[in-house]
Protein backbone atom coordinates (compact mmCIF):
# COMPACT_ATOMS: atom_id res chain seq x y z
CA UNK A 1 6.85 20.95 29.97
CA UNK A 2 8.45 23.90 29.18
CA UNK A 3 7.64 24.33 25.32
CA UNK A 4 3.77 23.94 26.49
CA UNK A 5 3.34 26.15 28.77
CA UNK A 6 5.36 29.29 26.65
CA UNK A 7 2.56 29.67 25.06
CA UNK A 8 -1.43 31.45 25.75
CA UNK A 9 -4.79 31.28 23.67
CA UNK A 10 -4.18 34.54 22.15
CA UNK A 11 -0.89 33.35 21.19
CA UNK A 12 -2.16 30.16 19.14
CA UNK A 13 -1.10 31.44 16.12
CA UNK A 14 3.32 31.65 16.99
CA UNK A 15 2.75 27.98 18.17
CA UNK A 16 1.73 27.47 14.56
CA UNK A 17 4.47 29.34 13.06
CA UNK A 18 7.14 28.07 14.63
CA UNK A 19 5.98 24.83 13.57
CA UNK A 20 5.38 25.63 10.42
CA UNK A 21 9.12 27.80 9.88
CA UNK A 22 10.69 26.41 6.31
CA UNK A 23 7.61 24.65 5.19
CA UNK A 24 6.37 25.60 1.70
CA UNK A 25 2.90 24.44 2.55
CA UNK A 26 2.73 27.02 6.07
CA UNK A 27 4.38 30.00 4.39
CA UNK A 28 0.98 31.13 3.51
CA UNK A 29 0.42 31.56 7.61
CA UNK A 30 3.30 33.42 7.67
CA UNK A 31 1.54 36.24 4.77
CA UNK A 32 -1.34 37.31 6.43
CA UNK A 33 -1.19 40.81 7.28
CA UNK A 34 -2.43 41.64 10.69
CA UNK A 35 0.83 42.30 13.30
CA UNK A 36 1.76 38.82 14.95
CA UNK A 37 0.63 40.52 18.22
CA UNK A 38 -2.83 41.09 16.97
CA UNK A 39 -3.36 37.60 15.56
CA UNK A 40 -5.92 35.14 17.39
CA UNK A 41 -7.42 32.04 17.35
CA UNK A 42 -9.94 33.50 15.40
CA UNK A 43 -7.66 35.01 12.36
CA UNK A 44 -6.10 31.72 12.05
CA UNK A 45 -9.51 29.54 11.60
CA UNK A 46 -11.82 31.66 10.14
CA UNK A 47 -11.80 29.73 7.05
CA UNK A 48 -11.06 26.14 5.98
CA UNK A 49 -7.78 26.92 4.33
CA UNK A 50 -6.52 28.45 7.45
CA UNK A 51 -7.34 25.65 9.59
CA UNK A 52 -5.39 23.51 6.29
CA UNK A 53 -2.56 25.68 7.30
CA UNK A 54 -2.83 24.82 10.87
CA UNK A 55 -3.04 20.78 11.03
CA UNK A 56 0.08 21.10 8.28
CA UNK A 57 1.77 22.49 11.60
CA UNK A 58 0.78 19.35 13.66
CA UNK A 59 1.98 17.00 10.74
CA UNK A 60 5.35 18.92 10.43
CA UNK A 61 5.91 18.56 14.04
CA UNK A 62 6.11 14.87 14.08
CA UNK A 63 9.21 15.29 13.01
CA UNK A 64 9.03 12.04 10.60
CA UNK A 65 11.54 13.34 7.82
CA UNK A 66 14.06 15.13 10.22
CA UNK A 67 16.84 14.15 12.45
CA UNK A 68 15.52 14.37 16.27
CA UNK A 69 16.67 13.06 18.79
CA UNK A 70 12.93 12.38 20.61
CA UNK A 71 10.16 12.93 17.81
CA UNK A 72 7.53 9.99 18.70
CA UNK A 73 6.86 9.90 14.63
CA UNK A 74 10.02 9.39 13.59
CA UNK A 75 11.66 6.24 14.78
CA UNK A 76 13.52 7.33 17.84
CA UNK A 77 11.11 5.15 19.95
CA UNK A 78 11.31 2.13 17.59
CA UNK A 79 14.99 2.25 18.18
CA UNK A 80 14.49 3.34 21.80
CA UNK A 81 12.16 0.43 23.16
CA UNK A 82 14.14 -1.86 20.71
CA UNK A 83 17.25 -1.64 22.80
CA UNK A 84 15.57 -1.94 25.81
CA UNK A 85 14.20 -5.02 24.69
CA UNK A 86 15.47 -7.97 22.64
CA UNK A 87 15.70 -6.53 19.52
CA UNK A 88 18.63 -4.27 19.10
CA UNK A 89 22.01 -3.96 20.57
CA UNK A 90 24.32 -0.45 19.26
CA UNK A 91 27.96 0.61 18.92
CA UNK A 92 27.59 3.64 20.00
CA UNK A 93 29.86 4.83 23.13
CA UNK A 94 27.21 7.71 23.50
CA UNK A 95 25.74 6.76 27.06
CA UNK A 96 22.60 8.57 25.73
CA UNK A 97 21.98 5.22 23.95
CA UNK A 98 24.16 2.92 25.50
CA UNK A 99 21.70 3.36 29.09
CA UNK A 100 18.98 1.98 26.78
CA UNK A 101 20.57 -1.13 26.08
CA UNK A 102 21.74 -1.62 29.37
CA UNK A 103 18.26 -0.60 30.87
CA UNK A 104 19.78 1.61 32.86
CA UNK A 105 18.39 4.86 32.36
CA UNK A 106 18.26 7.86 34.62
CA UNK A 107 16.15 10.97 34.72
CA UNK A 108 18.31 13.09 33.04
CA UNK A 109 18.58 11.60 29.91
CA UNK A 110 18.30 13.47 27.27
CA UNK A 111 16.50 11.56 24.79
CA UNK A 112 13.61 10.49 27.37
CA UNK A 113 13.59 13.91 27.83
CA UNK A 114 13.01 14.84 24.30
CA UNK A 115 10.39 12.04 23.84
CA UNK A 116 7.86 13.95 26.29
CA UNK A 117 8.64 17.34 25.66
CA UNK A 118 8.06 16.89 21.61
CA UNK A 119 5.14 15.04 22.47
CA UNK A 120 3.62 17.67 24.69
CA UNK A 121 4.44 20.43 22.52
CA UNK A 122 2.34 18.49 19.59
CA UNK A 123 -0.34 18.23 21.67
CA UNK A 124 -0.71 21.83 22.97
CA UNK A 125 -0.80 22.53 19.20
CA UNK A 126 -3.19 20.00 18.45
CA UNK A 127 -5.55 20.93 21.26
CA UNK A 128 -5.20 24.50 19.99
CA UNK A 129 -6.24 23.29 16.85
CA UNK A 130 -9.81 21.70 18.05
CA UNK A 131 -10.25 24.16 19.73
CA UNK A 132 -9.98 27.03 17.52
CA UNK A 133 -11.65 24.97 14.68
CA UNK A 134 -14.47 23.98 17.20
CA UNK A 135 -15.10 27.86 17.98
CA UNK A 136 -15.01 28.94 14.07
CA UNK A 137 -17.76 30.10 12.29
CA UNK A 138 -16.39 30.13 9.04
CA UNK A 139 -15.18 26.54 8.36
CA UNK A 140 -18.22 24.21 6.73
CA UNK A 141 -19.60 21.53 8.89
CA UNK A 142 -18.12 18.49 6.94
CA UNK A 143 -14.61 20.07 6.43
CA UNK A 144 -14.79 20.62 10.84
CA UNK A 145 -15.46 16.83 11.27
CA UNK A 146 -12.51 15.96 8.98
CA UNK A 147 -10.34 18.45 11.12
CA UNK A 148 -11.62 17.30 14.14
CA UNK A 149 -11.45 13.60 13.70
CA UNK A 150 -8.09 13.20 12.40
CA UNK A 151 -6.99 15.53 15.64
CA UNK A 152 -8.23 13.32 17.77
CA UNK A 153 -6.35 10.20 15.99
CA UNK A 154 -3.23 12.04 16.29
CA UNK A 155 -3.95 13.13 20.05
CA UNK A 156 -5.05 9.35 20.52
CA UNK A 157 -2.05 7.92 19.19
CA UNK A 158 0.11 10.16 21.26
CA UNK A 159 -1.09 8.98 24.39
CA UNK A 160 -1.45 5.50 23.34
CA UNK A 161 2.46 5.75 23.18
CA UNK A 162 2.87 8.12 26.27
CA UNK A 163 1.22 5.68 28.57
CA UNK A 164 3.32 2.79 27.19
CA UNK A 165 6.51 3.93 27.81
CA UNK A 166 5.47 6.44 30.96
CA UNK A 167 2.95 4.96 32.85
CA UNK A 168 0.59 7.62 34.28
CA UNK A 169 0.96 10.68 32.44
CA UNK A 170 -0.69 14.07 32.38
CA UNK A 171 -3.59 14.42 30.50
CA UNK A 172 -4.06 17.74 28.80
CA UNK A 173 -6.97 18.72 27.15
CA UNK A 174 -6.85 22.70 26.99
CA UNK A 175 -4.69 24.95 26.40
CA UNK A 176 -4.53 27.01 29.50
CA UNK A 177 -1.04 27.17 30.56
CA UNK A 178 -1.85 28.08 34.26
CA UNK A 179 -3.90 25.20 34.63
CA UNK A 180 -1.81 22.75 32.48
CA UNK A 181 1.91 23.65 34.07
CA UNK A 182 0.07 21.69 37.35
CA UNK A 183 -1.79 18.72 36.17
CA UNK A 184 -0.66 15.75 37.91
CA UNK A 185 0.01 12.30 35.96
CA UNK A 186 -3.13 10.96 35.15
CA UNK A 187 -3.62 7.00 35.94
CA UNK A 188 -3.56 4.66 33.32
CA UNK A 189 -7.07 3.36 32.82
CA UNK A 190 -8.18 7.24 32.65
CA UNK A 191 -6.39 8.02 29.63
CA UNK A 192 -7.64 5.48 27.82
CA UNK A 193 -10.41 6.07 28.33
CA UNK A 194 -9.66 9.32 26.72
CA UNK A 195 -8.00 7.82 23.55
CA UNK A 196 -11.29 5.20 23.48
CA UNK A 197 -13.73 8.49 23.13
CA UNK A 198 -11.51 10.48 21.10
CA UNK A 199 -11.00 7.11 18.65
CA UNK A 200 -15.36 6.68 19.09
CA UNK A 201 -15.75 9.90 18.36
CA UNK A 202 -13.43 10.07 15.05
CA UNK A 203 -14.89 7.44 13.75
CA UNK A 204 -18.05 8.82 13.60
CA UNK A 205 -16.77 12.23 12.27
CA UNK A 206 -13.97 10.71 9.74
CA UNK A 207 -15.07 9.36 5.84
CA UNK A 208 -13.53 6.21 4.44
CA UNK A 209 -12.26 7.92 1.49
CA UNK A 210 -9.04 9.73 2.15
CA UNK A 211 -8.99 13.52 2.34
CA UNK A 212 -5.75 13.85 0.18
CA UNK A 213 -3.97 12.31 -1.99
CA UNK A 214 -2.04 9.13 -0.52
CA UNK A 215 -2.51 7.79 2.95
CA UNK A 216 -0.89 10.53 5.26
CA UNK A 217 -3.83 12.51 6.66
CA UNK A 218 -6.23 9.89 8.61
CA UNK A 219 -9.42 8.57 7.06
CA UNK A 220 -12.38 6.43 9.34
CA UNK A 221 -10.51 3.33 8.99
CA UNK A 222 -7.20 4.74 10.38
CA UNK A 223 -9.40 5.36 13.30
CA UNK A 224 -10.68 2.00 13.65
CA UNK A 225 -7.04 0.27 12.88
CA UNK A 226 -5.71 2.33 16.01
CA UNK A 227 -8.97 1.44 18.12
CA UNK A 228 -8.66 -2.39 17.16
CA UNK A 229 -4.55 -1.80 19.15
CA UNK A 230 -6.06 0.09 21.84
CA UNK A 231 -9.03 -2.99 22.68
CA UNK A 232 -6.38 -5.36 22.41
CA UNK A 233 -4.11 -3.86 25.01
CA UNK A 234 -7.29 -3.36 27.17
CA UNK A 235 -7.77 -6.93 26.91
CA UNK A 236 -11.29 -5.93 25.45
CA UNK A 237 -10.75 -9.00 22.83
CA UNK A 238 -14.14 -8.66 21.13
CA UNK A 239 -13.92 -4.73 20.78
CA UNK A 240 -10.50 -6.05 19.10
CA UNK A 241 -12.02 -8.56 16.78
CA UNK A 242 -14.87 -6.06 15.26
CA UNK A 243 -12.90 -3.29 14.73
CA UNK A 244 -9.83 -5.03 13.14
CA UNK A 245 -12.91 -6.99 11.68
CA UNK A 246 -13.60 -4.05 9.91
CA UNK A 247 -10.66 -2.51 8.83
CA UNK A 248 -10.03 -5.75 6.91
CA UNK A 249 -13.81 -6.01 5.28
CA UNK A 250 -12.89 -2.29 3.81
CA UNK A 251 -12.02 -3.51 0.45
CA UNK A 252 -9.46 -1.04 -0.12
CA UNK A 253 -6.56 -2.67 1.66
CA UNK A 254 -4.72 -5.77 0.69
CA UNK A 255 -1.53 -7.79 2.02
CA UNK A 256 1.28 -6.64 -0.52
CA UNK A 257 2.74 -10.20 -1.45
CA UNK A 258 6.43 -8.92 -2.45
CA UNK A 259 7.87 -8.12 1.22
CA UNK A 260 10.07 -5.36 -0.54
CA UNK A 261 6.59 -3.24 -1.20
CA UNK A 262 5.29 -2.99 1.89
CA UNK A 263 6.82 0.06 2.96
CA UNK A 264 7.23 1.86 -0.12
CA UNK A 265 5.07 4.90 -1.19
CA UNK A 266 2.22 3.80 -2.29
CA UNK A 267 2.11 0.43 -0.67
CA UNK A 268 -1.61 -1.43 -0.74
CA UNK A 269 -0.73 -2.29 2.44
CA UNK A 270 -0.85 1.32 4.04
CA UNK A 271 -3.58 2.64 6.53
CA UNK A 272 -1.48 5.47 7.72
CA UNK A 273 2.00 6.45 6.03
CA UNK A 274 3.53 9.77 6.02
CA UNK A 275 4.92 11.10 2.72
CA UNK A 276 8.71 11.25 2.50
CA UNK A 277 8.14 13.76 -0.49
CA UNK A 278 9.31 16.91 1.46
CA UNK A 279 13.05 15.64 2.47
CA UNK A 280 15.59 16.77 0.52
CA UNK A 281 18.44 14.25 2.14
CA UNK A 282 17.16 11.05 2.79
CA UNK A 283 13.84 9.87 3.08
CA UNK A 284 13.28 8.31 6.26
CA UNK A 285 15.17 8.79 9.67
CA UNK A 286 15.51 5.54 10.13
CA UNK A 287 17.04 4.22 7.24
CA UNK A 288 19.33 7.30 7.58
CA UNK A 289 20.03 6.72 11.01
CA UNK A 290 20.58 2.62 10.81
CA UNK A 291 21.55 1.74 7.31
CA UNK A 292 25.72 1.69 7.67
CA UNK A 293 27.37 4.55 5.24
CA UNK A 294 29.73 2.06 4.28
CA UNK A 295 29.34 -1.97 4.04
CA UNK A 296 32.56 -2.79 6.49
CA UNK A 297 31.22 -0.39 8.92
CA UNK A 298 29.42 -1.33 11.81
CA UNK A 299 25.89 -0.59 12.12
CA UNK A 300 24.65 1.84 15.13
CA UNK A 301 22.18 -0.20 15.60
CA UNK A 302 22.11 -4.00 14.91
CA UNK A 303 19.85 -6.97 15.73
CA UNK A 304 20.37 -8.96 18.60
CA UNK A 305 20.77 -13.15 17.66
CA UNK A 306 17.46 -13.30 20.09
CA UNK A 307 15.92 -11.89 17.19
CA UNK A 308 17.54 -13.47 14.74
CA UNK A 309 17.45 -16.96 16.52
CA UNK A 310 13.36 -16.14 16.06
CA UNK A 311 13.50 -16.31 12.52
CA UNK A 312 12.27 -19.78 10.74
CA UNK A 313 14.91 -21.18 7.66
CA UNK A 314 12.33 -20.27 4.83
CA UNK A 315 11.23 -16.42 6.36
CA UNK A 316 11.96 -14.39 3.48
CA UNK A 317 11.11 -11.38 6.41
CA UNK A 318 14.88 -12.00 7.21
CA UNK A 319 16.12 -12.18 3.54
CA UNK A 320 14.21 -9.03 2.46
CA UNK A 321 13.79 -6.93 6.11
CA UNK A 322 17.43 -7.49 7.66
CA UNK A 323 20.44 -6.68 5.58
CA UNK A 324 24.35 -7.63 7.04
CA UNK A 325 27.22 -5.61 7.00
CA UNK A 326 30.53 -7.86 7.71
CA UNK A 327 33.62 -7.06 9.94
CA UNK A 328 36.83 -7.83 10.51
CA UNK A 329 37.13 -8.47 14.72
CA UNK A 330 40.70 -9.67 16.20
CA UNK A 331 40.89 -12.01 12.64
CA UNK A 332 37.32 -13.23 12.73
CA UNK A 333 34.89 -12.20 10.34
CA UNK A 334 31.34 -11.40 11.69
CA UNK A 335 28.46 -10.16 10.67
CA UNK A 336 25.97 -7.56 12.17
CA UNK A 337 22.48 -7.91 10.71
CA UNK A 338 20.70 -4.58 10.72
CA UNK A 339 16.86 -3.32 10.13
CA UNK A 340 16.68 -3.44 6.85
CA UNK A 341 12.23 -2.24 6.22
CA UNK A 342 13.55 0.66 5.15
CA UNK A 343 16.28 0.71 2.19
CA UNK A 344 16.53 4.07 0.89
CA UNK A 345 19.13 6.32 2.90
CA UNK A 346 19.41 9.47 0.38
CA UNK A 347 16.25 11.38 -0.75
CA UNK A 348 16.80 10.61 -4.65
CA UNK A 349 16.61 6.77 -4.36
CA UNK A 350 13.96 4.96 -5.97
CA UNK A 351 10.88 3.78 -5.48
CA UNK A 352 10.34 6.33 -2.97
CA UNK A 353 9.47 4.75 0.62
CA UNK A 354 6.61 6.74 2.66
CA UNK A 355 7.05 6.02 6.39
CA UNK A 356 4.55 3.60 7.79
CA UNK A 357 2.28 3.96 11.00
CA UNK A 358 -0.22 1.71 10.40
CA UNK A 359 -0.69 -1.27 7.87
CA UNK A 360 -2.71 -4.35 7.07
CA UNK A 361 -0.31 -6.97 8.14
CA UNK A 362 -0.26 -5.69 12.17
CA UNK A 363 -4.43 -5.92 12.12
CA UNK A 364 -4.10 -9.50 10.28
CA UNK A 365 -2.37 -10.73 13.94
CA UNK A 366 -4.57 -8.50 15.98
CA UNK A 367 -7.45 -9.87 14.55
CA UNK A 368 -5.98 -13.90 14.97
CA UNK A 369 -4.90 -12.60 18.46
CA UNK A 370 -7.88 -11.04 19.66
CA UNK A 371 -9.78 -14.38 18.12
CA UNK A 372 -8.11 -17.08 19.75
CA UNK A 373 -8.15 -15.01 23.45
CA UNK A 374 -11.90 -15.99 22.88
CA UNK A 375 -10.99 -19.46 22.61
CA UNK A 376 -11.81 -18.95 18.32
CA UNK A 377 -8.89 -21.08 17.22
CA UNK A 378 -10.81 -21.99 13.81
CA UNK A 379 -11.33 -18.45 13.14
CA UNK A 380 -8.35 -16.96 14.00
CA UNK A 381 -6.23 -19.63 12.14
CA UNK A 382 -6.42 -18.34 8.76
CA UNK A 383 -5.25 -14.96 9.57
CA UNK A 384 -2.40 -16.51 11.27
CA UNK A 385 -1.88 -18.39 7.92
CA UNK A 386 -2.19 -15.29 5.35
CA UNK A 387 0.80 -13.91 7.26
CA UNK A 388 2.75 -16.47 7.89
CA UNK A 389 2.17 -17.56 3.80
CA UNK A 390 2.88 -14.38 2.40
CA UNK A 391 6.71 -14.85 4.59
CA UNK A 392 7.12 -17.85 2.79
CA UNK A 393 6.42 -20.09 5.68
CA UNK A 394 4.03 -23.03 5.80
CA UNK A 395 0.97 -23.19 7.83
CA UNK A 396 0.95 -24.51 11.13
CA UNK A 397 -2.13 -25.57 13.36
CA UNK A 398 -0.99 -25.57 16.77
CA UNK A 399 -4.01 -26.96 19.02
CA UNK A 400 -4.71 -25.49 22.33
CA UNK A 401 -4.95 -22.35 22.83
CA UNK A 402 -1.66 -21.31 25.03
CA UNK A 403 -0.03 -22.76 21.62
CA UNK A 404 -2.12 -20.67 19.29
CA UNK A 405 -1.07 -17.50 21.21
CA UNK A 406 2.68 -18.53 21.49
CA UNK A 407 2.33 -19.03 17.54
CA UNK A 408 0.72 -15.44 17.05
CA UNK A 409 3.03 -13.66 19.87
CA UNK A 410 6.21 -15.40 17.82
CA UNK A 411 4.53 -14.40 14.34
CA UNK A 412 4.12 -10.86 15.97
CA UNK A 413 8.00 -10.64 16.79
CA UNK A 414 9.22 -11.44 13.51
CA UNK A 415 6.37 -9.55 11.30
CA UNK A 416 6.65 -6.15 13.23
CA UNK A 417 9.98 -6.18 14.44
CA UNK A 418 11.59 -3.01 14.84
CA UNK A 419 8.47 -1.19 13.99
CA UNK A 420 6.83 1.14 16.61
CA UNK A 421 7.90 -0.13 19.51
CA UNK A 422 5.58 -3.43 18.99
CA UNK A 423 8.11 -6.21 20.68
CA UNK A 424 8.66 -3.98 23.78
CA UNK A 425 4.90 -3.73 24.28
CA UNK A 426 4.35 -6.95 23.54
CA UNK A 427 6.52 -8.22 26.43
CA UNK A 428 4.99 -5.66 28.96
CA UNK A 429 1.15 -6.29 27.95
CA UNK A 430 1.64 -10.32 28.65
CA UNK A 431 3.20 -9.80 31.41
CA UNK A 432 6.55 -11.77 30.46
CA UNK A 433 8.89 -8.63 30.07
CA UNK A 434 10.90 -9.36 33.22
CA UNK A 435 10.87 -13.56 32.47
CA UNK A 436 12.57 -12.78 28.78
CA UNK A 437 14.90 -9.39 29.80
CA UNK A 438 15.65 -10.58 32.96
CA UNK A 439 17.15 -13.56 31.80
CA UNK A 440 19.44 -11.79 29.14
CA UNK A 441 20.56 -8.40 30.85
CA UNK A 442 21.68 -8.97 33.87
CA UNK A 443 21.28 -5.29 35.57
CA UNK A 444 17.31 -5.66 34.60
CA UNK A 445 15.12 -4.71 37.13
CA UNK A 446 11.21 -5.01 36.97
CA UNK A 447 11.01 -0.77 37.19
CA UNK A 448 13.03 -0.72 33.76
CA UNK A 449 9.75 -1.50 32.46
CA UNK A 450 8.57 2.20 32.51
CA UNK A 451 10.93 5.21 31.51
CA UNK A 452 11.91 7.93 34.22
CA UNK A 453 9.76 10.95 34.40
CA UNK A 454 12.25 13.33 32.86
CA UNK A 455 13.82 15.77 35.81
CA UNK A 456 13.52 18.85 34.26
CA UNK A 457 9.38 18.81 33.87
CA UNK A 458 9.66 17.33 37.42
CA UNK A 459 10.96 20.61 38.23
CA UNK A 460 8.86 22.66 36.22
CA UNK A 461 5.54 20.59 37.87
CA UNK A 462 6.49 19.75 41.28
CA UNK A 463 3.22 17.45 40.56
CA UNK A 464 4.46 15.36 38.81
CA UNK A 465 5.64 11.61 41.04
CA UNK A 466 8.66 10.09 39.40
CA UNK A 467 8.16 6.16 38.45
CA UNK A 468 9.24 3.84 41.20
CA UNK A 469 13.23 2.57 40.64
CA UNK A 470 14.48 6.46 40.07
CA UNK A 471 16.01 8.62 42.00
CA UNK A 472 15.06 11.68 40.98
């Protein structure tokens, strides 16, 4: 955790900077007169627009609109935990993501690697963050609980994704590098408890109404959406049903019923969607990265027929979400279907598409999920309908409850497919990941489950226990 650690509380400020290099909305950071050595916590949050300046630094660090090879908020894991799954399969020769299809990662790769260390450097900057807007004397109670509360969303939703991949991981809450650079990994169960106060506590400190324009910077229900995911993989199913409860009874969200606007800017869909304004060559990495620059190309990453085989006759999810690019191989002519959520791969095409996080559609199945793991078939049916209606599929009523879940766990598959890493935790949280890998990779071994610790912060913190099945 090199990137971390580089950095001490009177040094707040550079972590900020170098976040915040080439953005128009941070250049104001970059005015203020006082030598860089001289700057603390205190210059930087003595007023509200400072601490504006500051969260724009945590936002441009996700990465979400530029080409990286481990940014959490950008789509690397969705492609990631898609190969390693039964999702995606690539072309690439590059062993970098050729070991994630083949679940047979080591230590040293690099884009596990990059995956914690852009995490961790996010987080030292948002801990910096509450803590220098927590301190401040000159920001206005309600603009510090807006600050604060859509920190701890972000901070939550790292770890939520940290643990899932990881295991055990460290938690840091400070930003003491002497007593962060030895922090063991932290069991499971404790950090979430962690991401359940910091979610408890947001939502008491966030407003419905959004504090910008659009749907980027987190709002109460955001808050609640991610809490309603975080019960559910707790198994806390009524904690599930009352928060995705009331992220639906907001009145402000709605199922978009042309499959083509759910992802676009704008979207009524949206509870949490970064704005694609500020690229200037494409507008999301992932359309960039999987849409083929030519149709007879093959795509770097296509879908596996597992996926495809999921996929009822009427599911307009596969006419409007996968696309096909056809080839030529030895004299037979086959196609490779291809994510296709995202369809704009320059930054001028039209409408714009705003990169989703959270939307309606995932709490829809949470809610039916978290319903009939009560035994409340009745209740959870027709949110199991609105979803599978709006695909253009008909309703179904299976009638015991193991069939109600396989319904909802299927529905899940081809509804959030290739979307934040939702099929690989899927398979890990019911317990059937090595049942459904194991019986299509044959090198699959129940420790692929959980990524290496990478070996360079294993050598940095000689604290940190690799994950069982690794070497090093």
């Amino acid at each position: 955790m090199k990137k971390i650690f580089s950095f001490n509380n009177i040094k707040t400020l550079l972590a900020v900077l170098l976040l915040c290099m080439g953005s128009a909305a941070c250049k104001k950071l970059i005015e203020i007169p006082n030598p860089v050595d001289r700057l603390t916590p205190k210059d930087v949050f003595k007023d509200s627009a400072g601490a504006v300046l500051a969260i724009e630094g945590v936002y441009l660090n996700f990465g979400y609109y530029e080409l990286s090879q481990g940014a959490i908020f950008n789509g690397v894991m969705t492609m990631q935990t898609g190969l390693l799954s039964d999702e995606l399969l690539t072309s690439s020769a590059d062993n970098t993501f050729v070991d994630f299809a083949n679940n047979t990662l080591r230590s040293d790769n690099n884009a596990v690697a990059s995956v914690w260390s852009s995490a961790y450097t996010n987080l030292y900057v948002v801990n910096a963050c509450i803590e220098g807007i927590n301190n401040s004397t000159g920001i206005s109670e309600k603009n510090k609980q807006q600050f604060i509360g859509e920190l701890k969303v972000v901070r939550a939703f790292y770890y939520f994704n940290l643990i899932n991949v990881f295991g055990p991981v460290p938690l840091i809450k400070g930003t003491d590098f002497r007593v962060n650079a030895t922090i063991p990994r932290t069991p499971v169960n404790e950090v979430y408890q962690q991401i359940v106060a910091d979610l408890t506590e947001a939502r008491q400190l966030l407003q419905p109404a959004y504090p910008t324009t659009g749907r980027e910077r987190p709002n109460l229900h955001t808050a609640t959406a991610l809490l309603a995911k975080v019960y559910l993989y707790q198994q806390n199913w009524s904690g599930a049903e009352t928060m995705a409860k009331e992220v639906l009874g907001a009145g402000i969200y709605n199922l978009e019923t042309d499959l083509n606007n759910v992802f676009v800017a704008g979207s009524k869909e949206a509870i949490w969607q970064l704005s694609t304004i500020k690229s200037q060559l494409y507008q999301t990495v992932e359309a960039n990265d999987v849409i083929p620059m030519f149709p007879f190309m093959i795509p770097k990453y296509y879908l596996s027929t597992h996926l495809l085989d999921a996929f009822e006759s009427k599911d307009q999810r596969k006419t409007k979400w996968t696309a096909v690019s056809t080839m030529d191989i030895d004299g037979v002519l086959t196609d490779f279907y291809y994510p296709f959520k995202y369809k704009n791969n320059t930054a001028a095409a039209t409408p714009r598409e705003d990169y989703m996080v959270f939307r309606l559609g995932e709490q829809y199945l949470i809610l039916a999920e978290a319903l009939a793991r009560q035994g409340k078939l009745g209740e959870a049916q027709p949110y199991l309908t609105e979803v599978r209606v709006r695909s253009g599929l008909d309703e179904i009523t299976p009638a015991t409850q193991p069939a109600f879940l396989n319904a909802i766990m299927k529905e899940r598959r081809t509804e959030l497919f290739c979307e934040w890493s939702n099929r690989w935790f899927d398979l890990k949280r019911n317990g059937t990941v090595n049942e459904v890998i194991g019986a299509i990779k044959p090198e699959w071994q129940s420790t692929d489950a959980l990524y290496p610790i990478p070996l360079g912060e294993r050598r940095l913190n000689t604290f940190l226990e690799q994950n069982p099945g690794y070497t090093e």
